[in-house]
GROMACS .gro file of C-alpha atoms in nm:
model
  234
    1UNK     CA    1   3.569   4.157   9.098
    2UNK     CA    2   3.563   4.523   8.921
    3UNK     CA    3   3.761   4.649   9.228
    4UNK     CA    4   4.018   4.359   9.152
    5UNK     CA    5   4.055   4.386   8.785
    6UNK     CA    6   4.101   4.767   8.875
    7UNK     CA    7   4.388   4.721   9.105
    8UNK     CA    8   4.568   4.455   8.826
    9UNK     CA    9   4.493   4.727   8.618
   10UNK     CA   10   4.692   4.996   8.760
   11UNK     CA   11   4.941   4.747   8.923
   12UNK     CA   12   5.051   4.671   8.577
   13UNK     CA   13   5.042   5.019   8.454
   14UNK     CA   14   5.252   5.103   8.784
   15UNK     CA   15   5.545   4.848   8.674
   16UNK     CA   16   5.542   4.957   8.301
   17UNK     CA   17   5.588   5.311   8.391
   18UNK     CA   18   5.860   5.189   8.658
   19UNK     CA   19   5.999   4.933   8.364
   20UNK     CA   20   6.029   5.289   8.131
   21UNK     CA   21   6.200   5.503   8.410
   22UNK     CA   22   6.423   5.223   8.448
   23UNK     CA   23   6.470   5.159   8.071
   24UNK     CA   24   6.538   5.538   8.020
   25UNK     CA   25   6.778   5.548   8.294
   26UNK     CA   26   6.998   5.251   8.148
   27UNK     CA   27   6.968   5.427   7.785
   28UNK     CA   28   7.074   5.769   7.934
   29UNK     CA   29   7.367   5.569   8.115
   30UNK     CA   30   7.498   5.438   7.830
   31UNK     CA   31   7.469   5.721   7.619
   32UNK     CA   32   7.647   5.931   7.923
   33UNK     CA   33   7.955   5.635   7.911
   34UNK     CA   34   7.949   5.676   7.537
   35UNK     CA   35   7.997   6.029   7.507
   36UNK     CA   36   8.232   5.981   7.833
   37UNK     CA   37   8.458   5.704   7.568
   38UNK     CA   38   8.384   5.952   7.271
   39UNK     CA   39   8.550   6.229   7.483
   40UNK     CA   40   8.816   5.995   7.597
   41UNK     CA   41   8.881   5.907   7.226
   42UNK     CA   42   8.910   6.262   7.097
   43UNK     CA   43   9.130   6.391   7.384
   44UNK     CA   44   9.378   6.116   7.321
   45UNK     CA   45   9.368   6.204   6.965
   46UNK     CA   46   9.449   6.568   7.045
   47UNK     CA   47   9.743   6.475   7.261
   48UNK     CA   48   9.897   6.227   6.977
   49UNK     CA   49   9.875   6.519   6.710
   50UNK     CA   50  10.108   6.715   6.939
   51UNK     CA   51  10.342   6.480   7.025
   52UNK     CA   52  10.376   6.412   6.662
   53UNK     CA   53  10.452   6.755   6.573
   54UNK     CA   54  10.732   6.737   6.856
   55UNK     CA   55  10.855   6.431   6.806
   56UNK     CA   56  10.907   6.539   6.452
   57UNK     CA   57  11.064   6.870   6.540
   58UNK     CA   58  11.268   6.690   6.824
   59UNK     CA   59  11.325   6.336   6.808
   60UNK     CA   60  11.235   6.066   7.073
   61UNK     CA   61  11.546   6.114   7.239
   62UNK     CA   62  11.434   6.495   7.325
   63UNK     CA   63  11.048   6.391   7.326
   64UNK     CA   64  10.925   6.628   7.586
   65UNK     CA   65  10.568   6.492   7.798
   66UNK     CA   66  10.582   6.838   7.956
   67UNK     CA   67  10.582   7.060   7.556
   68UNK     CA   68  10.355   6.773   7.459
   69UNK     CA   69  10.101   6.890   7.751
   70UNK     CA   70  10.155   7.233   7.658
   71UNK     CA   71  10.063   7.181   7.291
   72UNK     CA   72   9.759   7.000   7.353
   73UNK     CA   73   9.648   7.236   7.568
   74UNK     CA   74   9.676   6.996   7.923
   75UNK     CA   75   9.869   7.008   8.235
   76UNK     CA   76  10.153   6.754   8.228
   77UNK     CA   77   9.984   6.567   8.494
   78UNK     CA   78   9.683   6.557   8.318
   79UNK     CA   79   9.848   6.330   8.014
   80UNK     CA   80   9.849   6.035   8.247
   81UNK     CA   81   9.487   5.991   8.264
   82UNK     CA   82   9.595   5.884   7.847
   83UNK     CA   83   9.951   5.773   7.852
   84UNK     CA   84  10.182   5.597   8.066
   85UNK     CA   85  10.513   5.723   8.022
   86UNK     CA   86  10.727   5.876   7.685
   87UNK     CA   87  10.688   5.527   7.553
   88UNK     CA   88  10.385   5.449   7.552
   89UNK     CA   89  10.291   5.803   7.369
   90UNK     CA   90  10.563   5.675   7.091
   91UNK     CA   91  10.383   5.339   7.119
   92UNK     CA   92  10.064   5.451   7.013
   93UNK     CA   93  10.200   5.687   6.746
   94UNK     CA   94  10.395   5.370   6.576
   95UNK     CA   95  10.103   5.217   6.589
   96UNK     CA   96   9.877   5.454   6.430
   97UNK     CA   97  10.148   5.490   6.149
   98UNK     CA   98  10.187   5.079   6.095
   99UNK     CA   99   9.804   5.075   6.075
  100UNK     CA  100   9.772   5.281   5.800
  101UNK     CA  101  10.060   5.135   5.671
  102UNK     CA  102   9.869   4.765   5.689
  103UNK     CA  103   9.593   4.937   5.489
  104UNK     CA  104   9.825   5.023   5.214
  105UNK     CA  105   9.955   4.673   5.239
  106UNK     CA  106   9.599   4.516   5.213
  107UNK     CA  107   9.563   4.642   4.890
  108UNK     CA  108   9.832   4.422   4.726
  109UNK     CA  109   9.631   4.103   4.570
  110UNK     CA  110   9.726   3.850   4.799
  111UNK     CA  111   9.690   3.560   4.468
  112UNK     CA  112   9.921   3.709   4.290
  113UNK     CA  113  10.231   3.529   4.183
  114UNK     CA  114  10.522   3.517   4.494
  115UNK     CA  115  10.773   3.771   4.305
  116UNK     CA  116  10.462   4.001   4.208
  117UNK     CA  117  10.345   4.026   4.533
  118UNK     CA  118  10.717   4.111   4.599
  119UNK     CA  119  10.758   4.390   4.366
  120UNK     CA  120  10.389   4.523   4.457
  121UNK     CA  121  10.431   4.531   4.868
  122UNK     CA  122  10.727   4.756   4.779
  123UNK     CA  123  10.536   4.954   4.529
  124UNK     CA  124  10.277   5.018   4.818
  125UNK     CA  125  10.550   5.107   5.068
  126UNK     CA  126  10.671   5.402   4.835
  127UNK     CA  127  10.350   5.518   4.746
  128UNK     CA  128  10.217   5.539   5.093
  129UNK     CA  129  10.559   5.713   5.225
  130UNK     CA  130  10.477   5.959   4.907
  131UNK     CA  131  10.152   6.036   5.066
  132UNK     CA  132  10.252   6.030   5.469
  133UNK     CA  133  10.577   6.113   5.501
  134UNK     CA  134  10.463   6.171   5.868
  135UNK     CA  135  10.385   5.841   5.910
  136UNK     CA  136  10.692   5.726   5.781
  137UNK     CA  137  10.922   5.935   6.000
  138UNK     CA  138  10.694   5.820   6.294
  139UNK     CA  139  10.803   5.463   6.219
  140UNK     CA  140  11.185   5.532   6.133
  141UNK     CA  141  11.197   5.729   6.475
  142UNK     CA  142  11.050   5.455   6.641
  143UNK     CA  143  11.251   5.163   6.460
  144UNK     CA  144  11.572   5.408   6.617
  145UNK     CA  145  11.466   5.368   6.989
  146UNK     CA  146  11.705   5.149   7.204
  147UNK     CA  147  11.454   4.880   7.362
  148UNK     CA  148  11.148   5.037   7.201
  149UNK     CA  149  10.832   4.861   7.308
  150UNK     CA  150  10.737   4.644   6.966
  151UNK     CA  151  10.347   4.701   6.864
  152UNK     CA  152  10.118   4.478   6.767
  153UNK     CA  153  10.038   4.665   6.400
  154UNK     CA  154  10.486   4.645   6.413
  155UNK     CA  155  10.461   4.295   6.447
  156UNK     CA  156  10.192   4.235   6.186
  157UNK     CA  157  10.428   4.457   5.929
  158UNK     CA  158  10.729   4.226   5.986
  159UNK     CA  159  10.514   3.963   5.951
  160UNK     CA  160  10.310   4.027   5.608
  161UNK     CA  161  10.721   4.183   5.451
  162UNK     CA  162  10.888   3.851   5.619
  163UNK     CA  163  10.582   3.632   5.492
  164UNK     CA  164  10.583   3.704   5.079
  165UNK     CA  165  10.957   3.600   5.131
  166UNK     CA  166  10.918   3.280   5.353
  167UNK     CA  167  10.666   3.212   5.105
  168UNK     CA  168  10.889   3.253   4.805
  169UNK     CA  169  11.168   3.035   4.994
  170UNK     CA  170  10.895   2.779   5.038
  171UNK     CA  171  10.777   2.762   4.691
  172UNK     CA  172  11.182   2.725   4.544
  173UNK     CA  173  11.118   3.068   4.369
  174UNK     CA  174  11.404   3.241   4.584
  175UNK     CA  175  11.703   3.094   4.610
  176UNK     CA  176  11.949   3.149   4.872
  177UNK     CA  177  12.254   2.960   5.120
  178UNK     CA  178  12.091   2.775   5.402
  179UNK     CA  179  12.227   2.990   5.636
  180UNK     CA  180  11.991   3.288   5.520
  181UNK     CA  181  11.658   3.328   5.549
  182UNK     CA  182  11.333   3.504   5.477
  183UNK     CA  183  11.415   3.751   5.741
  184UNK     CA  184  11.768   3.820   5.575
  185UNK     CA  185  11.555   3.910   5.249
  186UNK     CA  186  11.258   4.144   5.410
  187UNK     CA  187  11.611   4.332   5.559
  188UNK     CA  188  11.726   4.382   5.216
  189UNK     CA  189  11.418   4.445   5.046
  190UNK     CA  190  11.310   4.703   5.358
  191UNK     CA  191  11.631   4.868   5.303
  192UNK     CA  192  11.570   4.898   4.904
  193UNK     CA  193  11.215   5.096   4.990
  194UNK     CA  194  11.297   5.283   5.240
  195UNK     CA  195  11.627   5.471   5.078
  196UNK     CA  196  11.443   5.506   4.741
  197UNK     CA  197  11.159   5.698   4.966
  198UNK     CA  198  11.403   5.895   5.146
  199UNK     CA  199  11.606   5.941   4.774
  200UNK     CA  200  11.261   6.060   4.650
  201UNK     CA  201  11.146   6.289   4.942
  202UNK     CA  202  11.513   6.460   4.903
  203UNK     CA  203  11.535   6.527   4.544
  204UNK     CA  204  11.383   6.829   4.293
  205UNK     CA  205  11.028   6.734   4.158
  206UNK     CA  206  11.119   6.689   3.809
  207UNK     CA  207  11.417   6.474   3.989
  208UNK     CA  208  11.171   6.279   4.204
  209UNK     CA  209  10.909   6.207   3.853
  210UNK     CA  210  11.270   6.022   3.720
  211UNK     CA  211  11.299   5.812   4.016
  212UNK     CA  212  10.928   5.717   4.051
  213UNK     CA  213  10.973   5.571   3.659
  214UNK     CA  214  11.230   5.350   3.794
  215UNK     CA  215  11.143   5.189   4.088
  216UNK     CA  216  10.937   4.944   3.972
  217UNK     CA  217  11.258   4.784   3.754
  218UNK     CA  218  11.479   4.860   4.082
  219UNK     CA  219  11.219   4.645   4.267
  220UNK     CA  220  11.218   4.387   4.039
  221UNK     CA  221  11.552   4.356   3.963
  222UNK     CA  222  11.641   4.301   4.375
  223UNK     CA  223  11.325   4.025   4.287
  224UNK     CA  224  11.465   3.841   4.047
  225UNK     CA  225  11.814   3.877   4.225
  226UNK     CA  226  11.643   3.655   4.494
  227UNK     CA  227  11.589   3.355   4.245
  228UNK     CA  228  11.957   3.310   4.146
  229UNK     CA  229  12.251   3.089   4.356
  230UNK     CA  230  12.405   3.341   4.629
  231UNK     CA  231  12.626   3.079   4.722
  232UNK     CA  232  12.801   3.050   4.367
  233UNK     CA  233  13.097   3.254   4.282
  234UNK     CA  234  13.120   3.535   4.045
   0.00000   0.00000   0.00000
């Protein structure tokens, strides 16, 4: 019986030590693929820096894979282990910039009153392009592309500019013909924002402080534009 109890004994002991080598082995694993995806992560990172910097020196039409490579510090071929093609690099920039861009977006009070919300999606716009003009020349370069691939985050911009409007429309607070809609607004309002960012970016500082003081009525008078009869004659 002693013999018996013995050999359960070290049977057991046998399959914990074999349950710890295989326990380590999985946590090793995983922390091998996790440095592998951290690696992964940061390398792609790397690459988008420099093809910001040339696509900002360059434009997309002149966006070079092969200076890209070069920046970063890779071979050419090495880029598509990360990207596709040209498009998918300016893909993943546009989407980095409409994230961030989302964030600023997020911040807006979503109970606020239709025209508020307006006025303060705008508001957000300018003071994020005051802060990333980067970002905002990633987008405008983007927007420029013939047959650019559209991005999720691009889709969820149009969607939350288009939606204050389609929600003013719905509400009766904006008036307009019935053969406008929401989307016709966003176009104008986009518009508004981005030349008064551009008109800001361009000017002298003291210049720029005058502008900032105004945009707010400038916002707000496009607003309240929005809630009288386009169809009536002047």
């Amino acid at each position: 019986m002693r013999g018996d109890h013995h050999l359960r004994g070290e049977h057991l002991r046998a399959h914990r030590a074999h349950h710890r080598v295989e326990l380590g082995d999985g946590l090793a694993a995983e922390r091998l693929a996790s440095r592998r995806q951290r690696r992964h992560s940061e390398t792609r990172d790397d690459i988008l820096v420099a093809a910001r910097e040339v696509l900002l020196e360059r434009g997309a039409a002149d966006l070079s894979l092969r200076e890209i490579a070069r920046r970063a510090g890779f071979s050419a071929g090495a880029l598509y282990k990360y990207f596709d093609n040209k498009d998918d690099v300016i893909k993943a920039l546009a989407d980095s910039a409409m994230g961030a861009l989302l964030e600023a977006f997020a911040q807006v009070p979503a109970g606020l009153p239709v025209e508020e919300r307006a006025v303060e999606l705008g508001l957000a716009y300018l003071e994020f392009a005051r802060h990333n003009p980067e970002d905002v020349a990633v987008v405008t370069l983007h927007e420029s592309v013939p047959a650019a691939p559209v991005t999720g985050e691009h889709q969820r911009v149009e969607e939350t500019v288009i939606g204050v409007f389609r929600d003013g429309a719905a509400q009766g607070v904006f008036s307009m013909p019935a053969h406008e809609d929401a989307e016709f607004m966003a176009y104008g309002a986009w518009a508004l924002v981005q030349g008064l960012a551009t008109l800001e970016q361009r000017q002298r500082p003291e210049v720029a402080a005058r502008l900032r003081d105004s945009q707010r009525r400038l916002l707000q008078a496009f607003v309240n534009g929005l809630k009288s009869d386009w169809s009536a004659s002047a």
